[in-house]
Amino acid sequence: MDKIEIGGLQFGWELDKGRFIYESEDAVLFWISSAMKEFFDTIEEISGEEVSNLVFETTGYRQGVVVGQYFQNKPNVGLQQAAELITNTYASAGWGRTKITNLDAEKHTLTAELIDSWEHKINVEQGKTEGGCFLPAHYAGIFSGMFGTNIWYKVEHYQLEGYESTIIHYFPSEITVANNIHQLARKKESQQIMELEALVEDKTRELKTLVRDLSSPIIPVLDHVVVVPLIGKYDEERSEELLFKTLENLPAHQARYLLLDLTGLDKEISQYTATLISKVGSAASMIGTKTLLVGISPELGLQITSSGISLAAFDCFQTLQHGIYYALGQMGKQII
């Protein structure tokens, strides 16, 4: 037998061509608890639960719209009759039993009761505790097509939760699958931005810690002579950190001369940097350490002069070597 009619619906087979024909259309059959479950599991594994739910919901809705528009174009088929034809057809295709109640053509509302649907069976095999959204959205699409207006749904409860059936209410709504897709895209973008911001914050903290650890260490070069290099640009936080660390460690070196090396400073000297130099010099002098400024290139000298910052209180030298020679000479020493 290559064709059969059941419940007024035509089923046919062309085995030599590998075709299964359902109501004059090519169709396919899958085992629910194995093949279809594997299909759903794979999508969820690759896409993640949130994305895959949206894929199932959107696909179900759009397929439903096609069905709804088909019946809308049949003027001889009334709304109630179309609903019965659809549910009977789906039942014959193994989609489970669906009952449509409270169908109101004027208000565009209805209630659907789904019993032992294929989606429910897959969810059972998956061990889920909440039902899927393909079929609820599918019927929303069907009646959107039939009513000619956008219909959305709200699940009262799922059969999966221990009830005898899944109950779904349908109503006109501004919710659309297109909006849902855009919202998920924006949500993903927001999550990515938040992750990037968090990463930037982490890296900034790491960088600040590194800069703080490396910021102007005291380098003993000779007895009673130490060097503190100033690097980059100083804000209030870095300035306070350098001042504290320098003054905390100077006594341990019994330093008589502190050479502030300005070679690595940012080209634009900020007021924080100028104030820092002044504070370090004043505080160091209170514990018996004289401050010298070294590494002042012609360009840096011009920048200091044009900025209006006065460093007249300090002895200044072009290179670190000159500063060291000066400090040794003041202590009655020399390098042989």
Short mmCIF file of C-alpha atoms in Angstrom, two decimals:
data_model
loop_
_atom_site.label_atom_id
_atom_site.label_comp_id
_atom_site.label_asym_id
_atom_site.label_seq_id
_atom_site.Cartn_x
_atom_site.Cartn_y
_atom_site.Cartn_z
CA MET A 1 0.00 0.00 0.00
CA ASP A 2 1.56 3.29 -1.08
CA LYS A 3 -1.16 5.63 0.18
CA ILE A 4 -3.76 5.75 2.89
CA GLU A 5 -6.46 8.08 4.17
CA ILE A 6 -6.91 8.49 7.91
CA GLY A 7 -9.40 10.92 9.40
CA GLY A 8 -9.84 12.57 6.04
CA LEU A 9 -6.07 13.20 5.69
CA GLN A 10 -3.90 11.72 2.96
CA PHE A 11 -0.63 9.89 3.66
CA GLY A 12 1.52 8.49 0.88
CA TRP A 13 4.90 6.95 0.17
CA GLU A 14 7.16 6.73 -2.85
CA LEU A 15 9.82 4.36 -1.56
CA ASP A 16 11.77 4.28 -4.82
CA LYS A 17 12.24 8.07 -4.49
CA GLY A 18 12.56 8.10 -0.71
CA ARG A 19 9.53 10.35 -0.30
CA PHE A 20 6.89 10.57 2.42
CA ILE A 21 3.87 12.61 1.31
CA TYR A 22 1.49 14.22 3.79
CA GLU A 23 -1.51 16.08 2.39
CA SER A 24 0.19 16.29 -1.03
CA GLU A 25 3.36 17.83 0.42
CA ASP A 26 6.79 16.32 1.05
CA ALA A 27 7.21 15.57 4.74
CA VAL A 28 9.70 13.88 7.05
CA LEU A 29 9.36 11.74 10.15
CA PHE A 30 11.67 11.77 13.18
CA TRP A 31 11.68 9.77 16.38
CA ILE A 32 10.86 12.23 19.16
CA SER A 33 12.75 10.81 22.13
CA SER A 34 15.96 10.16 20.20
CA ALA A 35 16.47 12.05 16.92
CA MET A 36 14.44 15.18 17.75
CA LYS A 37 15.84 15.33 21.28
CA GLU A 38 19.36 15.16 19.85
CA PHE A 39 18.45 17.95 17.42
CA PHE A 40 17.24 20.23 20.23
CA ASP A 41 20.13 19.31 22.53
CA THR A 42 22.66 20.20 19.84
CA ILE A 43 21.14 23.62 19.19
CA GLU A 44 21.12 24.38 22.92
CA GLU A 45 24.69 23.13 23.34
CA ILE A 46 26.01 25.36 20.57
CA SER A 47 23.83 28.44 21.10
CA GLY A 48 23.23 28.39 24.83
CA GLU A 49 19.83 28.17 26.52
CA GLU A 50 18.80 31.82 26.11
CA VAL A 51 19.62 32.05 22.41
CA SER A 52 18.22 28.62 21.58
CA ASN A 53 14.91 29.46 23.32
CA LEU A 54 14.62 32.55 21.13
CA VAL A 55 15.46 30.47 18.04
CA PHE A 56 12.73 27.93 18.87
CA GLU A 57 10.19 30.64 19.71
CA THR A 58 10.90 32.68 16.58
CA THR A 59 10.89 29.63 14.31
CA GLY A 60 7.65 28.35 15.81
CA TYR A 61 5.97 31.72 15.42
CA ARG A 62 7.04 32.28 11.82
CA GLN A 63 6.01 28.78 10.76
CA GLY A 64 2.66 29.42 12.41
CA VAL A 65 2.16 32.66 10.47
CA VAL A 66 2.49 30.69 7.22
CA VAL A 67 -0.25 28.29 8.35
CA GLY A 68 -2.49 31.12 9.56
CA GLN A 69 -2.18 33.07 6.32
CA TYR A 70 -3.03 29.93 4.36
CA PHE A 71 -6.39 29.64 6.13
CA GLN A 72 -6.99 33.38 6.04
CA ASN A 73 -6.97 33.12 2.25
CA LYS A 74 -9.73 30.52 2.36
CA PRO A 75 -12.94 32.59 2.62
CA ASN A 76 -15.12 29.48 2.70
CA VAL A 77 -13.47 28.23 5.90
CA GLY A 78 -14.64 29.97 9.07
CA LEU A 79 -12.40 30.74 12.04
CA GLN A 80 -13.73 27.96 14.24
CA GLN A 81 -13.63 25.46 11.41
CA ALA A 82 -10.05 26.46 10.57
CA ALA A 83 -9.03 25.97 14.21
CA GLU A 84 -10.51 22.46 14.19
CA LEU A 85 -8.86 21.60 10.87
CA ILE A 86 -5.48 22.75 12.14
CA THR A 87 -5.64 20.86 15.43
CA ASN A 88 -6.90 17.69 13.74
CA THR A 89 -4.17 17.92 11.11
CA TYR A 90 -1.50 18.42 13.75
CA ALA A 91 -2.85 15.52 15.78
CA SER A 92 -2.57 13.25 12.74
CA ALA A 93 1.05 14.36 12.32
CA GLY A 94 1.95 13.39 15.90
CA TRP A 95 2.01 16.88 17.36
CA GLY A 96 -0.18 15.86 20.28
CA ARG A 97 -3.75 16.87 21.00
CA THR A 98 -4.67 20.58 21.03
CA LYS A 99 -7.98 22.06 22.10
CA ILE A 100 -8.88 25.63 21.19
CA THR A 101 -11.40 27.29 23.53
CA ASN A 102 -12.68 30.81 24.22
CA LEU A 103 -12.04 31.77 20.60
CA ASP A 104 -13.19 35.37 20.17
CA ALA A 105 -12.92 36.76 16.63
CA GLU A 106 -13.65 40.33 17.70
CA LYS A 107 -11.28 40.53 20.67
CA HIS A 108 -8.71 38.32 18.92
CA THR A 109 -8.30 36.15 21.99
CA LEU A 110 -8.34 32.42 22.65
CA THR A 111 -7.02 29.70 24.92
CA ALA A 112 -5.10 26.62 23.78
CA GLU A 113 -4.76 23.40 25.72
CA LEU A 114 -1.85 21.18 24.62
CA ILE A 115 -1.82 17.54 25.69
CA ASP A 116 1.20 15.25 25.19
CA SER A 117 2.76 17.42 22.48
CA TRP A 118 6.01 16.39 20.82
CA GLU A 119 7.73 19.34 22.48
CA HIS A 120 6.53 18.18 25.89
CA LYS A 121 7.89 14.69 25.19
CA ILE A 122 11.27 16.10 24.17
CA ASN A 123 11.39 18.24 27.31
CA VAL A 124 10.64 15.16 29.41
CA GLU A 125 13.51 13.29 27.75
CA GLN A 126 15.77 16.30 28.34
CA GLY A 127 14.92 16.27 32.04
CA LYS A 128 13.70 19.85 31.98
CA THR A 129 11.46 21.41 34.61
CA GLU A 130 9.91 24.07 32.36
CA GLY A 131 8.20 23.57 29.03
CA GLY A 132 9.42 24.86 25.70
CA CYS A 133 8.27 27.86 23.66
CA PHE A 134 8.13 26.50 20.11
CA LEU A 135 4.50 25.35 20.17
CA PRO A 136 3.13 28.23 22.28
CA ALA A 137 4.72 30.66 19.81
CA HIS A 138 3.61 28.53 16.87
CA TYR A 139 -0.07 28.95 17.70
CA ALA A 140 0.55 32.66 18.28
CA GLY A 141 1.86 32.79 14.72
CA ILE A 142 -1.10 30.81 13.37
CA PHE A 143 -3.67 33.17 14.85
CA SER A 144 -1.61 36.24 13.98
CA GLY A 145 -1.93 35.10 10.37
CA MET A 146 -5.61 34.29 10.71
CA PHE A 147 -6.59 37.46 12.59
CA GLY A 148 -4.32 39.71 10.53
CA THR A 149 -2.90 41.26 13.69
CA ASN A 150 -0.01 40.43 15.97
CA ILE A 151 -0.93 37.87 18.64
CA TRP A 152 1.26 36.87 21.55
CA TYR A 153 0.89 34.39 24.38
CA LYS A 154 1.15 33.76 28.09
CA VAL A 155 1.57 30.25 29.47
CA GLU A 156 -0.66 29.64 32.48
CA HIS A 157 1.12 26.39 33.29
CA TYR A 158 3.00 23.59 31.57
CA GLN A 159 2.10 19.92 31.52
CA LEU A 160 5.73 19.37 32.47
CA GLU A 161 4.98 20.94 35.86
CA GLY A 162 2.68 18.06 36.76
CA TYR A 163 -0.55 19.28 35.20
CA GLU A 164 -2.68 17.22 32.81
CA SER A 165 -2.03 19.70 30.00
CA THR A 166 -0.31 22.94 29.03
CA ILE A 167 -2.65 25.95 29.11
CA ILE A 168 -1.78 28.99 26.99
CA HIS A 169 -3.69 32.27 26.62
CA TYR A 170 -3.45 34.35 23.44
CA PHE A 171 -4.14 38.04 22.96
CA PRO A 172 -3.22 41.04 20.77
CA SER A 173 0.17 42.43 21.73
CA GLU A 174 2.98 44.72 20.61
CA ILE A 175 5.46 41.97 21.42
CA THR A 176 7.01 40.63 18.22
CA VAL A 177 9.71 38.10 17.46
CA ALA A 178 11.67 40.83 15.66
CA ASN A 179 11.69 42.97 18.81
CA ASN A 180 12.71 39.96 20.87
CA ILE A 181 15.65 39.35 18.55
CA HIS A 182 16.75 42.99 18.79
CA GLN A 183 16.39 42.97 22.57
CA LEU A 184 18.54 39.86 22.88
CA ALA A 185 21.14 41.40 20.56
CA ARG A 186 21.23 44.56 22.68
CA LYS A 187 21.41 42.47 25.83
CA LYS A 188 24.35 40.53 24.43
CA GLU A 189 26.04 43.77 23.41
CA SER A 190 25.47 45.19 26.90
CA GLN A 191 26.91 42.05 28.46
CA GLN A 192 29.94 42.26 26.20
CA ILE A 193 30.40 45.93 27.05
CA MET A 194 30.13 45.16 30.76
CA GLU A 195 32.64 42.34 30.40
CA LEU A 196 35.02 44.64 28.51
CA GLU A 197 34.57 47.37 31.12
CA ALA A 198 35.26 44.88 33.90
CA LEU A 199 38.35 43.68 32.03
CA VAL A 200 39.53 47.27 31.58
CA GLU A 201 38.95 47.95 35.28
CA ASP A 202 40.94 44.83 36.22
CA LYS A 203 43.78 45.75 33.88
CA THR A 204 43.71 49.35 35.14
CA ARG A 205 43.99 48.15 38.73
CA GLU A 206 46.83 45.84 37.76
CA LEU A 207 48.55 48.68 35.92
CA LYS A 208 48.10 51.06 38.83
CA THR A 209 49.52 48.46 41.17
CA LEU A 210 52.47 47.91 38.84
CA VAL A 211 53.05 51.63 38.47
CA ARG A 212 52.78 52.08 42.22
CA ASP A 213 55.28 49.28 42.82
CA LEU A 214 57.67 50.66 40.21
CA SER A 215 56.92 54.31 40.85
CA SER A 216 60.14 56.09 41.73
CA PRO A 217 62.02 53.50 43.77
CA ILE A 218 64.97 54.81 45.75
CA ILE A 219 68.18 53.74 44.06
CA PRO A 220 71.35 54.04 46.14
CA VAL A 221 74.22 54.92 43.79
CA LEU A 222 76.97 55.81 46.27
CA ASP A 223 77.27 56.20 50.02
CA HIS A 224 74.78 58.84 51.18
CA VAL A 225 73.64 59.51 47.58
CA VAL A 226 70.35 58.14 46.26
CA VAL A 227 68.39 58.62 43.05
CA VAL A 228 64.62 58.70 42.59
CA PRO A 229 63.53 58.68 38.91
CA LEU A 230 60.28 60.45 38.06
CA ILE A 231 58.44 58.63 35.28
CA GLY A 232 55.47 59.65 33.17
CA LYS A 233 52.75 61.99 34.33
CA TYR A 234 51.74 62.52 37.95
CA ASP A 235 48.27 63.05 39.29
CA GLU A 236 47.31 63.57 42.91
CA GLU A 237 47.27 59.85 43.75
CA ARG A 238 50.67 59.09 42.21
CA SER A 239 52.16 62.21 43.74
CA GLU A 240 51.08 61.30 47.25
CA GLU A 241 52.30 57.71 46.76
CA LEU A 242 55.76 58.83 45.61
CA LEU A 243 56.11 61.38 48.39
CA PHE A 244 55.18 58.83 51.05
CA LYS A 245 57.46 56.08 49.76
CA THR A 246 60.41 58.40 49.28
CA LEU A 247 60.26 59.95 52.73
CA GLU A 248 59.60 56.59 54.36
CA ASN A 249 62.74 55.03 52.87
CA LEU A 250 65.23 57.92 52.88
CA PRO A 251 66.38 57.44 56.51
CA ALA A 252 67.32 53.80 55.87
CA HIS A 253 69.87 54.95 53.28
CA GLN A 254 71.26 57.74 55.46
CA ALA A 255 71.02 59.88 52.36
CA ARG A 256 72.62 63.33 52.37
CA TYR A 257 71.74 63.95 48.73
CA LEU A 258 68.56 62.99 46.91
CA LEU A 259 68.76 63.26 43.15
CA LEU A 260 65.34 63.57 41.48
CA ASP A 261 65.88 62.35 37.93
CA LEU A 262 63.42 64.13 35.58
CA THR A 263 64.57 62.34 32.40
CA GLY A 264 61.48 60.11 32.19
CA LEU A 265 58.89 62.79 32.92
CA ASP A 266 56.02 63.45 30.57
CA LYS A 267 56.82 66.32 28.20
CA GLU A 268 53.98 68.38 29.65
CA ILE A 269 54.75 68.96 33.30
CA SER A 270 51.55 69.27 35.30
CA GLN A 271 51.05 71.38 38.37
CA TYR A 272 50.87 68.12 40.35
CA THR A 273 54.41 67.28 39.21
CA ALA A 274 55.75 70.73 40.12
CA THR A 275 54.08 70.60 43.52
CA LEU A 276 55.41 67.08 44.04
CA ILE A 277 59.01 68.17 43.37
CA SER A 278 58.60 71.07 45.77
CA LYS A 279 57.07 68.87 48.50
CA VAL A 280 59.75 66.19 48.17
CA GLY A 281 62.50 68.80 48.38
CA SER A 282 61.00 70.52 51.41
CA ALA A 283 60.23 67.30 53.28
CA ALA A 284 63.66 65.79 52.49
CA SER A 285 65.44 68.90 53.78
CA MET A 286 63.63 68.48 57.13
CA ILE A 287 65.42 65.16 57.66
CA GLY A 288 68.78 66.48 56.51
CA THR A 289 68.69 65.46 52.84
CA LYS A 290 69.41 67.98 50.11
CA THR A 291 67.49 67.57 46.85
CA LEU A 292 69.09 68.03 43.43
CA LEU A 293 67.25 67.99 40.10
CA VAL A 294 68.97 66.10 37.29
CA GLY A 295 68.09 65.05 33.75
CA ILE A 296 66.86 68.48 32.67
CA SER A 297 67.20 68.57 28.90
CA PRO A 298 66.97 71.84 26.93
CA GLU A 299 63.44 70.87 25.84
CA LEU A 300 62.37 70.18 29.41
CA GLY A 301 63.97 73.42 30.56
CA LEU A 302 61.95 75.36 27.97
CA GLN A 303 58.78 73.57 29.02
CA ILE A 304 59.37 74.40 32.68
CA THR A 305 60.10 78.02 31.86
CA SER A 306 57.05 78.48 29.63
CA SER A 307 54.76 76.82 32.19
CA GLY A 308 55.60 79.40 34.81
CA ILE A 309 56.72 76.73 37.29
CA SER A 310 59.61 77.88 39.45
CA LEU A 311 62.30 75.42 40.50
CA ALA A 312 64.74 78.10 41.55
CA ALA A 313 65.07 76.60 45.03
CA PHE A 314 66.92 73.60 43.62
CA ASP A 315 70.32 73.03 42.12
CA CYS A 316 69.67 71.70 38.62
CA PHE A 317 71.89 69.61 36.35
CA GLN A 318 71.56 68.43 32.79
CA THR A 319 72.58 64.82 33.47
CA LEU A 320 72.55 62.38 36.35
CA GLN A 321 76.35 62.10 36.14
CA HIS A 322 76.75 65.84 36.72
CA GLY A 323 74.51 65.65 39.75
CA ILE A 324 76.47 62.77 41.26
CA TYR A 325 79.79 64.59 40.74
CA TYR A 326 78.33 67.67 42.42
CA ALA A 327 77.05 65.71 45.44
CA LEU A 328 80.39 63.95 45.88
CA GLY A 329 82.25 67.26 45.63
CA GLN A 330 80.03 68.76 48.32
CA MET A 331 80.91 65.85 50.58
CA GLY A 332 84.64 66.22 49.81
CA LYS A 333 84.75 63.07 47.73
CA GLN A 334 85.47 62.24 44.13
CA ILE A 335 85.30 59.26 41.77
CA ILE A 336 88.79 58.01 40.88
#
